[in-house]
Short mmCIF file of C-alpha atoms in Angstrom, two decimals:
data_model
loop_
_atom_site.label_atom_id
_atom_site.label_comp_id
_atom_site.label_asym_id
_atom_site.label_seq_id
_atom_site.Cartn_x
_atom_site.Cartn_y
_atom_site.Cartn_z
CA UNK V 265 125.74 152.05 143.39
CA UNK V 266 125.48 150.60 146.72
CA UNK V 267 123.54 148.17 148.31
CA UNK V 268 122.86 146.41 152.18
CA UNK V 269 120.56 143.40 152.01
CA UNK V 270 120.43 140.29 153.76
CA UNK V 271 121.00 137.85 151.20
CA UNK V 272 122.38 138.45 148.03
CA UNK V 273 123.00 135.64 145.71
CA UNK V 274 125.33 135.77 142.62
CA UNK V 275 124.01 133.93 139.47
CA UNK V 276 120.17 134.19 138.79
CA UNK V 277 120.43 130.26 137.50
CA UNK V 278 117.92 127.88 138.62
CA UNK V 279 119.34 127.27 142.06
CA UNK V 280 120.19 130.87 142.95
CA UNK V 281 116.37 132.24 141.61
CA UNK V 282 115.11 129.83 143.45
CA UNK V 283 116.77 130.21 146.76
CA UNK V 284 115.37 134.28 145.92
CA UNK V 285 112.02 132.95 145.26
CA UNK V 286 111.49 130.89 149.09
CA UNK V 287 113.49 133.51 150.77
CA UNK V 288 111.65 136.12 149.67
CA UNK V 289 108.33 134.20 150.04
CA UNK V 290 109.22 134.71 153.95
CA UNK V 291 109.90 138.41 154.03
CA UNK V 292 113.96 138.49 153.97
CA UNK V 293 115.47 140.94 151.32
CA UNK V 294 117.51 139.51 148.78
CA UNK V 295 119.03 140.58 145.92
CA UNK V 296 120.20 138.93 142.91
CA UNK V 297 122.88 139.38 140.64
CA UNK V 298 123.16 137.63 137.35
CA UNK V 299 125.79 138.49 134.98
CA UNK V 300 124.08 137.94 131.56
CA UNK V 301 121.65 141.05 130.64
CA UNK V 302 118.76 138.68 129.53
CA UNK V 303 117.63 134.66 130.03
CA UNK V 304 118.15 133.62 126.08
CA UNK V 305 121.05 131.13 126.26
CA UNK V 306 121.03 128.12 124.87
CA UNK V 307 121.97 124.48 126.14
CA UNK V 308 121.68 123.98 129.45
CA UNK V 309 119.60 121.90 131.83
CA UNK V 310 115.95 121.60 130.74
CA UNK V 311 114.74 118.80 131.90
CA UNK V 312 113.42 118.82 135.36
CA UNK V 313 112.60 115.21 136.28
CA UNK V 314 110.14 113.75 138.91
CA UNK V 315 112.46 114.50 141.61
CA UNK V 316 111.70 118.31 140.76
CA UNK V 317 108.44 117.68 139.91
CA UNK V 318 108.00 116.30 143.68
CA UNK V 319 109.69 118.99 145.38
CA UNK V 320 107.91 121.64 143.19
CA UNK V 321 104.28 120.30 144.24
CA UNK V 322 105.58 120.32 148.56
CA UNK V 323 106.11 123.57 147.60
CA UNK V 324 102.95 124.45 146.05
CA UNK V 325 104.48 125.80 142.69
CA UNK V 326 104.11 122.65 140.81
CA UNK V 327 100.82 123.61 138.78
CA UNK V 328 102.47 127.29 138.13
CA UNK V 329 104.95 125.53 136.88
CA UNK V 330 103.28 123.47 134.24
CA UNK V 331 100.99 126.25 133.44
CA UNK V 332 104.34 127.47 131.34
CA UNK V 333 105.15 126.10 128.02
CA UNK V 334 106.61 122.66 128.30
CA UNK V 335 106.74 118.91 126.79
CA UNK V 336 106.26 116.33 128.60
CA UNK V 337 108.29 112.75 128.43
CA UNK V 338 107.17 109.39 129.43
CA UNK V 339 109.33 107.14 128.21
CA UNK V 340 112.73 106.51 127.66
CA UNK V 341 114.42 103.91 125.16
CA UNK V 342 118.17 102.16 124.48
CA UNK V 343 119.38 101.77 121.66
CA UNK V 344 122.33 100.05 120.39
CA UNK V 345 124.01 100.19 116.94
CA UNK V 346 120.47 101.21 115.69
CA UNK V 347 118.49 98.74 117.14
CA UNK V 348 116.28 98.62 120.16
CA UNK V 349 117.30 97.08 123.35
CA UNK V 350 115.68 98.16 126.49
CA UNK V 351 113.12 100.83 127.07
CA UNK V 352 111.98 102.53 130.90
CA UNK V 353 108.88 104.29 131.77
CA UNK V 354 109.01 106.99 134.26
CA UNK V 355 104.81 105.89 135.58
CA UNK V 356 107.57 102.85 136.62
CA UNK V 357 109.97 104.84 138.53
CA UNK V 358 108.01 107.42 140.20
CA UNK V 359 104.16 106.81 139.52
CA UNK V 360 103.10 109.90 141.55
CA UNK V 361 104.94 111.72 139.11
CA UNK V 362 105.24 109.99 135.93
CA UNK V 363 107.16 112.26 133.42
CA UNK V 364 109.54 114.37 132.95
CA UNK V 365 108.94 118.16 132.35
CA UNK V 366 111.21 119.43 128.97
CA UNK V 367 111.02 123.28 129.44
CA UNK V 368 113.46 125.63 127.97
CA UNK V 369 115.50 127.40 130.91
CA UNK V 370 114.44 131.02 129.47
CA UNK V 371 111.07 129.99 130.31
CA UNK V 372 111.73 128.69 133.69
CA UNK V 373 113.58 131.26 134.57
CA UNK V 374 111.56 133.62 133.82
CA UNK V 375 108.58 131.89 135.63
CA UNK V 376 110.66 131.67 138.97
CA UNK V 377 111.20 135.37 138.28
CA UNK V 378 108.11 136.44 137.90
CA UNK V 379 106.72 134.77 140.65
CA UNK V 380 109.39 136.90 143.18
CA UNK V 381 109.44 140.35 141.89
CA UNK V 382 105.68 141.22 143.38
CA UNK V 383 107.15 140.79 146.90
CA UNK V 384 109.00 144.38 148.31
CA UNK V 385 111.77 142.75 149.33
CA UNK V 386 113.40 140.67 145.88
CA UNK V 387 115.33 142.40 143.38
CA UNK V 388 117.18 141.51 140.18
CA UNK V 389 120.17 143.04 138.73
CA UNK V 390 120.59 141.83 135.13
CA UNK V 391 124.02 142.53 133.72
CA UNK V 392 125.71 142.31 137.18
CA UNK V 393 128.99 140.45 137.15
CA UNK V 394 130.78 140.20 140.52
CA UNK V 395 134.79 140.53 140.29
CA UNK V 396 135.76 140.95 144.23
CA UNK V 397 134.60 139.74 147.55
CA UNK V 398 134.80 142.44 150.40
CA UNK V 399 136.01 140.50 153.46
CA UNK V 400 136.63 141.84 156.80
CA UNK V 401 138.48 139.97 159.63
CA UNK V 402 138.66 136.80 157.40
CA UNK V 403 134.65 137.18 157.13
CA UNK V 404 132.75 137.89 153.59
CA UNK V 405 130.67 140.70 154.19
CA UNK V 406 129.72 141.49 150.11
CA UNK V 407 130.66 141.96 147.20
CA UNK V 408 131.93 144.27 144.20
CA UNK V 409 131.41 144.37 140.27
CA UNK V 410 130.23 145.89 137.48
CA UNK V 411 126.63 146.26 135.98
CA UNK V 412 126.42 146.58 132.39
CA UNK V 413 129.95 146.38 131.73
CA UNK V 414 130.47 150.33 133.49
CA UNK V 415 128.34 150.77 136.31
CA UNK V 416 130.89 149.85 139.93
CA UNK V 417 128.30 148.34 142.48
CA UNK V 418 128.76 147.11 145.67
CA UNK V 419 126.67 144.98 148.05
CA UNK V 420 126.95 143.70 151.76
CA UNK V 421 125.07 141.12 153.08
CA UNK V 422 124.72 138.55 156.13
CA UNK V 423 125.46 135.93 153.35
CA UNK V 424 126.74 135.92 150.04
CA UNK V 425 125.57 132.81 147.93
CA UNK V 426 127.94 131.44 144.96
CA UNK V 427 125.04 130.13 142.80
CA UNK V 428 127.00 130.94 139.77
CA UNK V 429 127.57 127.34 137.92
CA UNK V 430 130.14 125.32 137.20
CA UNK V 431 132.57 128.10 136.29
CA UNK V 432 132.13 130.03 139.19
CA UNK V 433 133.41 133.87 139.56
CA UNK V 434 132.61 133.32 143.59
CA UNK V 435 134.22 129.78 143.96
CA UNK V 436 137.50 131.12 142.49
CA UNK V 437 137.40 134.62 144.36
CA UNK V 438 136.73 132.72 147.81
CA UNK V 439 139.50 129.94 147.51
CA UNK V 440 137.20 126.96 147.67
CA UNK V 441 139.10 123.39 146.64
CA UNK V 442 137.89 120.29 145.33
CA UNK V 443 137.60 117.49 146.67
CA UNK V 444 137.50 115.55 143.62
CA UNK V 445 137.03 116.13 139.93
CA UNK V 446 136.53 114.14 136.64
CA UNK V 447 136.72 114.84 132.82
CA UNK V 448 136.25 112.22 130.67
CA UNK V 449 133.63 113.24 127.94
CA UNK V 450 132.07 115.97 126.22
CA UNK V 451 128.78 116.12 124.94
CA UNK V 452 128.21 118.20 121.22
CA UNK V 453 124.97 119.52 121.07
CA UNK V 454 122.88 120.32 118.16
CA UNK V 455 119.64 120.74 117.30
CA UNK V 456 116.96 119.89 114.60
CA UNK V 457 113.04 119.82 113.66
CA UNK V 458 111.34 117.02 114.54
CA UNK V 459 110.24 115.55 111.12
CA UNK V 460 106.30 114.21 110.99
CA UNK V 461 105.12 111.71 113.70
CA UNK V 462 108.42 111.63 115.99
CA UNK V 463 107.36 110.57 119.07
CA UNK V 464 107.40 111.88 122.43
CA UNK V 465 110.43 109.90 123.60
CA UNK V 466 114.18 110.42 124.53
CA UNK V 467 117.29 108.03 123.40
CA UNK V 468 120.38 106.80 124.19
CA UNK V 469 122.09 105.46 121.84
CA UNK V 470 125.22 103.41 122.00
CA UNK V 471 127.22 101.72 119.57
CA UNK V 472 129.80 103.06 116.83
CA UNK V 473 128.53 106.44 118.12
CA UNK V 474 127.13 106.79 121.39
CA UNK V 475 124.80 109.79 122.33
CA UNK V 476 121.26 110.79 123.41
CA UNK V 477 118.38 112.36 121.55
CA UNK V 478 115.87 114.09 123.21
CA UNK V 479 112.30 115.90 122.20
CA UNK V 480 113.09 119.48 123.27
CA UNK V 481 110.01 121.56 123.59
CA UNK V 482 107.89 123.31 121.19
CA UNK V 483 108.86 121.05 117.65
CA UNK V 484 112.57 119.99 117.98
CA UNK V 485 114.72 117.62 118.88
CA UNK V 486 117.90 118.09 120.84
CA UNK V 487 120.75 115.60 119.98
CA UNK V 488 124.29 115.24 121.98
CA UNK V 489 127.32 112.86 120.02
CA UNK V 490 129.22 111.57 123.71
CA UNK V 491 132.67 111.84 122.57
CA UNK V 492 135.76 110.91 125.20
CA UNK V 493 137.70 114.60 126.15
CA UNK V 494 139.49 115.82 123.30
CA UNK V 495 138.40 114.07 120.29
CA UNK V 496 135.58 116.49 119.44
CA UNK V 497 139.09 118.74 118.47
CA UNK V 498 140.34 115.49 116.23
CA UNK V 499 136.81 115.56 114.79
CA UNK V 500 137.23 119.44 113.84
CA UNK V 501 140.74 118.98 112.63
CA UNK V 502 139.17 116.34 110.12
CA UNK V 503 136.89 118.69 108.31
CA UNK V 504 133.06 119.57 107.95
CA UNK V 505 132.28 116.71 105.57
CA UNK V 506 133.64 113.91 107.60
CA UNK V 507 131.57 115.21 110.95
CA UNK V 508 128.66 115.74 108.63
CA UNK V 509 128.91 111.93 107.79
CA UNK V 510 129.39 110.66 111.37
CA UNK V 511 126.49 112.93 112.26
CA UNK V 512 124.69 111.09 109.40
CA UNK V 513 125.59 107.61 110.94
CA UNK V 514 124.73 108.53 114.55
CA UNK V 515 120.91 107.87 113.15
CA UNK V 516 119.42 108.93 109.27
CA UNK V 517 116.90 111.20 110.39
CA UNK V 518 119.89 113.78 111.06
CA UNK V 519 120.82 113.16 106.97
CA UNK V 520 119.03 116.65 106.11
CA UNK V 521 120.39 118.45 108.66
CA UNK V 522 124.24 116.70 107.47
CA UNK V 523 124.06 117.61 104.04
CA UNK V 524 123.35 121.61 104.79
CA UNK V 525 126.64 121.66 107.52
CA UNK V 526 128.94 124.22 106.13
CA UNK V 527 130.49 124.47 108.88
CA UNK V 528 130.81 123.87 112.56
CA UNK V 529 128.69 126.65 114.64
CA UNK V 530 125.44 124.64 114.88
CA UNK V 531 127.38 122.42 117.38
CA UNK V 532 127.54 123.58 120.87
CA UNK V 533 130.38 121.73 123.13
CA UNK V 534 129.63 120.60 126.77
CA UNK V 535 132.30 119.49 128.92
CA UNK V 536 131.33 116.61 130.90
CA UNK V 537 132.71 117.64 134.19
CA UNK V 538 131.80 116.38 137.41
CA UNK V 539 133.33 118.29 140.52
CA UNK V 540 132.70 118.40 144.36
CA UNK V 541 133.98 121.38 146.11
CA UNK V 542 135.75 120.20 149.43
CA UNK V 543 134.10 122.66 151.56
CA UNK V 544 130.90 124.65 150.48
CA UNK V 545 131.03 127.39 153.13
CA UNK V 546 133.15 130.04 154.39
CA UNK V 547 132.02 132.27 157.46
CA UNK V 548 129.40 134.90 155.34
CA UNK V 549 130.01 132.83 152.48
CA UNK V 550 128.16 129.68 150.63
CA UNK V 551 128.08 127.49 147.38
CA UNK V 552 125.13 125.73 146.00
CA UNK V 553 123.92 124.32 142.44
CA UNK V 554 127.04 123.53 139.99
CA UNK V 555 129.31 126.21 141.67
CA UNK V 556 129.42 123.53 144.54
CA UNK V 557 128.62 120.12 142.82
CA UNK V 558 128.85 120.26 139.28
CA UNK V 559 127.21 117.52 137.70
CA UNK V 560 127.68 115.76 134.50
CA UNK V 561 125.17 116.31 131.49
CA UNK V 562 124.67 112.41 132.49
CA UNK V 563 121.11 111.90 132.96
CA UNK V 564 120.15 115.16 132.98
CA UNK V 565 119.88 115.40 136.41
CA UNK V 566 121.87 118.82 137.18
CA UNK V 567 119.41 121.41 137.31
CA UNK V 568 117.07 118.98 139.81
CA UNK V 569 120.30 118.50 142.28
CA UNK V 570 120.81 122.30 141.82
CA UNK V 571 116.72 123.62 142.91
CA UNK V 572 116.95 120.39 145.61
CA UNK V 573 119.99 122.36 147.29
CA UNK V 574 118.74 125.50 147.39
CA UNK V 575 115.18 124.54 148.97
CA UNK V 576 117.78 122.98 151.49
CA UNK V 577 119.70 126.23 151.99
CA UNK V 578 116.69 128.68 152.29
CA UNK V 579 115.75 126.49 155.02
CA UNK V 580 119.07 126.94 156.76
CA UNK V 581 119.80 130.33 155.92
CA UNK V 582 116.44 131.82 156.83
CA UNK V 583 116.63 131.79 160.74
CA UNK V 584 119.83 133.41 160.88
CA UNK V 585 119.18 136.29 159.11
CA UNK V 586 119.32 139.72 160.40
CA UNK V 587 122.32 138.97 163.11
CA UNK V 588 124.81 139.70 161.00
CA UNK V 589 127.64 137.19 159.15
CA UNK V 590 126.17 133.87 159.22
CA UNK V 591 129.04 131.45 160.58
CA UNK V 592 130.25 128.53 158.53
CA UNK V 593 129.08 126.46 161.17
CA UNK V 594 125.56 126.86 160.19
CA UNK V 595 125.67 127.12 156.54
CA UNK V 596 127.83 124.34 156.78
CA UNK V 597 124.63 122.23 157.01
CA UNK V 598 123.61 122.48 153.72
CA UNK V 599 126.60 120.74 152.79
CA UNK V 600 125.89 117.93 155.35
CA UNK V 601 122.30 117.44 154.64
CA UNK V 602 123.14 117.44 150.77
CA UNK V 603 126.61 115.88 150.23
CA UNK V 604 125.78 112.13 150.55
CA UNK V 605 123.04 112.15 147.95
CA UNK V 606 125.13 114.08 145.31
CA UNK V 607 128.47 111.84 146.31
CA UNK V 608 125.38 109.05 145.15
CA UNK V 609 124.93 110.76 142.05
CA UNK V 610 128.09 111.17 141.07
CA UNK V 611 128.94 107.53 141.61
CA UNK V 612 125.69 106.70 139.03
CA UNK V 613 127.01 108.97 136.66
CA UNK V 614 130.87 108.23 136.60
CA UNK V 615 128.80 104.65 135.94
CA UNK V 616 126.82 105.32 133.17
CA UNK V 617 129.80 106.91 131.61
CA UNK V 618 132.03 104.04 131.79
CA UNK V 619 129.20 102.51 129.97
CA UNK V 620 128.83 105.16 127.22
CA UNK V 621 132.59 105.16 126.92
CA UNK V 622 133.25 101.73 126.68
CA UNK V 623 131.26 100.97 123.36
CA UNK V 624 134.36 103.10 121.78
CA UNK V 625 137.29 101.06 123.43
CA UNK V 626 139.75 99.60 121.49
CA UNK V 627 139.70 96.65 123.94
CA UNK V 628 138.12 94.26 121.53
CA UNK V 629 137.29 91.94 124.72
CA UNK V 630 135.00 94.89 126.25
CA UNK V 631 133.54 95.81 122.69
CA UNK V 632 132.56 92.25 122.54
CA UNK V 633 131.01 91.75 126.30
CA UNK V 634 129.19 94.90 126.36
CA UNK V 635 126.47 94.27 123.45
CA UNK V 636 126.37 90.91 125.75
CA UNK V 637 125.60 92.04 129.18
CA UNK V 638 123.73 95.62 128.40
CA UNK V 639 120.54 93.83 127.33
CA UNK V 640 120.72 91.68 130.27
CA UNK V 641 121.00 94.58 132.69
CA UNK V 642 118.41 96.28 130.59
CA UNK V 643 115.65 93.56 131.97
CA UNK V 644 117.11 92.80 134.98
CA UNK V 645 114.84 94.46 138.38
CA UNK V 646 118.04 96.37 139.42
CA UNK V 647 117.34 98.92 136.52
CA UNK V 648 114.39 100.61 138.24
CA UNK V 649 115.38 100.74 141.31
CA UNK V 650 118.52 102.57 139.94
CA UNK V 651 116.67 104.54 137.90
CA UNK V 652 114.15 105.42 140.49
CA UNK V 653 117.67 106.84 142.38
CA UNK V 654 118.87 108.75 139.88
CA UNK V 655 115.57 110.59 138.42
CA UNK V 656 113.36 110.62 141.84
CA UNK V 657 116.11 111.00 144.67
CA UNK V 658 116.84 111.04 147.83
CA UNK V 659 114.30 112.20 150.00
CA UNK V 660 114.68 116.14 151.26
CA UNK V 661 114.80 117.08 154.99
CA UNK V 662 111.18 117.95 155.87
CA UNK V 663 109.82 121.64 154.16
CA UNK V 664 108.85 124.40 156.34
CA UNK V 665 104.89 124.65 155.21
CA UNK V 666 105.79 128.81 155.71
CA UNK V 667 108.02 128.61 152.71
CA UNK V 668 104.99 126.54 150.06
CA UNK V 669 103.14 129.06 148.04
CA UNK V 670 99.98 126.60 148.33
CA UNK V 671 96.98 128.47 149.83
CA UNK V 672 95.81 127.55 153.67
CA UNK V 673 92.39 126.31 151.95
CA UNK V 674 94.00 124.44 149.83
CA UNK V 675 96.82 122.77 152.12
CA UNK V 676 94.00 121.62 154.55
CA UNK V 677 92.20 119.46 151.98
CA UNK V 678 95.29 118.48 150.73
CA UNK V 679 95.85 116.85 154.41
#
């Protein structure tokens, strides 16, 4: 099976669907390959937060959007040792767009998809894992793999796109570096039903066991134990029954789900990696979403830095299409446009998990000051405004209006 298209983008994730989506929306053919054969996986980034929520409504897809299933969040609250300290409202931080949206990737996925296959030029290749670059003359020109396990493709392009997450098949095939990288957590991820009158409202939680619980859309909630690398392997070595009773202790309403553990598969591991590739481009060649700046599950922020790069790359990518292999000089913009505000990022996250990490520190002056301090910062005005950073953004280079899928009619009253 062969292919020639102008754009094809491996890993039909938020960021590379996307990038199909506005692309597509102005005529170029693009094809996408994404190695799983369906959407349904499980524990990833599902919360798209006001910054998303923003960008989505420039590009007229916001009401689409929330015309899929979804919760909604409003408020956020700190907890520590049981007990609450602090609380944030998002009408606070961004009061165009106070919430956050909770919708299961499947479902968003599936929406972006949906909204691209009606124009001529998209296509999607389920099943299609890449496992060579073709190169020519030190150029990428395509690419080769499988679909299904047993059908050889291959596909040239003017650009191949690397929007394959944090473990990327492109990122490794193409050489790319980074410039820095940190591991100092995982997250374990479960989930229950939300018992009778839970409210609407996410957690952190710090203390003897540190961790977040979040309403995850249609009845559940979604909790994550923050444990520093490694020690979720001490915790297994230990045995179901003394997880079960840490789980129990991280806050009672998980005592049913405790007392049925028999063993450990309703725990899901996330490594809480944070990476910045040196370089995001090679001549025919680019990275965007995790495969270029992975971001910690830290605010669940990823997927929203993810979508805000690839609005930024369709915009650079468009008006050089159909001349041949686009030159790392110009899709080495998307990288500078982009890399400041996710270096930002990074440095707020690497910050909030010195925070989470230092309620387990052995340091008994640190296990005394932070209890001291946190409630302080808590009510102090520099909160919001780093808040407001971290869930709103930076602001995006101006959007072409030919890339919003907002009718004329309907643009000119908006202005």
């Amino acid at each position: 099976m062969t292919a020639r298209v102008s754009t094809c983008i491996v890993g039909g994730g938020p960021a590379g669907l996307m990038l199909g989506l506005l692309l597509a929306k102005r005529g170029a053919d693009v094809l996408v390959l994404e190695g799983h054969e369906d959407f349904e996986r499980e524990f990833r980034g599902e919360v798209l937060q006001p910054s998303t929520a923003h960008l989505l409504d420039e590009l007229g897809l916001l009401e689409y959007v929330l015309a899929q299933p979804h919760s909604i969040l409003e408020t956020g609250k700190v907890r520590l040792d049981g007990a609450e300290i602090g609380e944030f409202s998002f009408r606070r931080i961004a009061p165009r767009y106070p919430y956050a949206i909770w919708m299961p990737q499947p479902i968003f996925l599936d929406a972006l998809l949906r909204k691209a296959q009606p124009f001529s030029s998209f296509r999607c290749w389920m099943g299609a894992k890449v496992t060579a670059l073709l190169e020519e003359d030190g150029c990428v020109v395509g690419v080769q793999g499988l679909r299904h396990g047993k059908e050889p493709f291959e596909v040239r392009a003017d650009v191949v796109v690397g929007a394959d997450g944090r473990y990327s098949a492109v990122a490794r095939l193409g050489g790319f570096k980074p410039a820095y990288e940190h591991h100092d957590f995982d997250v374990i991820w479960f989930t229950i039903e939300q018992p009778p009158g839970w409210s609407s409202t996410f957690y952190v939680s710090l203390g003897e066991f540190r961790g977040l619980m979040l309403p995850k859309y249609p009845r559940h909630i979604q909790a994550g134990l923050v444990l520093p690398t490694g020690e979720w392997r001490r915790w297994r070595q230990e045995g179901v029954a003394v997880v079960a009773e840490r789980v129990r202790r991280f806050d009672p309403i998980f005592t049913g789900f405790a007392g049925t553990l028999k063993d450990f598969t309703p725990f899901f591991p996330l490594e809480g990696l944070i990476r910045l590739v040196d370089d995001w481009a090679r001549d025919g060649l680019l990275l965007i979403g995790d495969a270029a700046h992975t971001m910690s599950p830290a605010g669940a922020i990823g997927v929203n830095v993810a979508i805000a790069t690839a609005a930024v790359a369709a915009q650079t990518i468009y008006p050089h299409l159909g001349r041949g292999t686009i030159a790392h000089e110009h899709l080495g913009r998307v990288q500078r446009l982009r890399e400041d505000d996710v270096r930002t990022l990074h440095r707020l996250q690497l910050g909030a998990q010195r925070l989470l990490l230092s309620q387990g520190s052995r340091n008994p002056v640190v296990r005394w000051l932070v209890p001291k301090v946190l409630p302080l910062f808590l009510q102090s005005p520099i909160l919001p405004r780093v808040q407001r950073r971290l869930f709103f953004g930076a602001p995006l280079p101006t959007l072409d209006p030919a890339f919003s899928f907002r009718e004329p009619a309907a643009s000119a009253a908006r202005g």
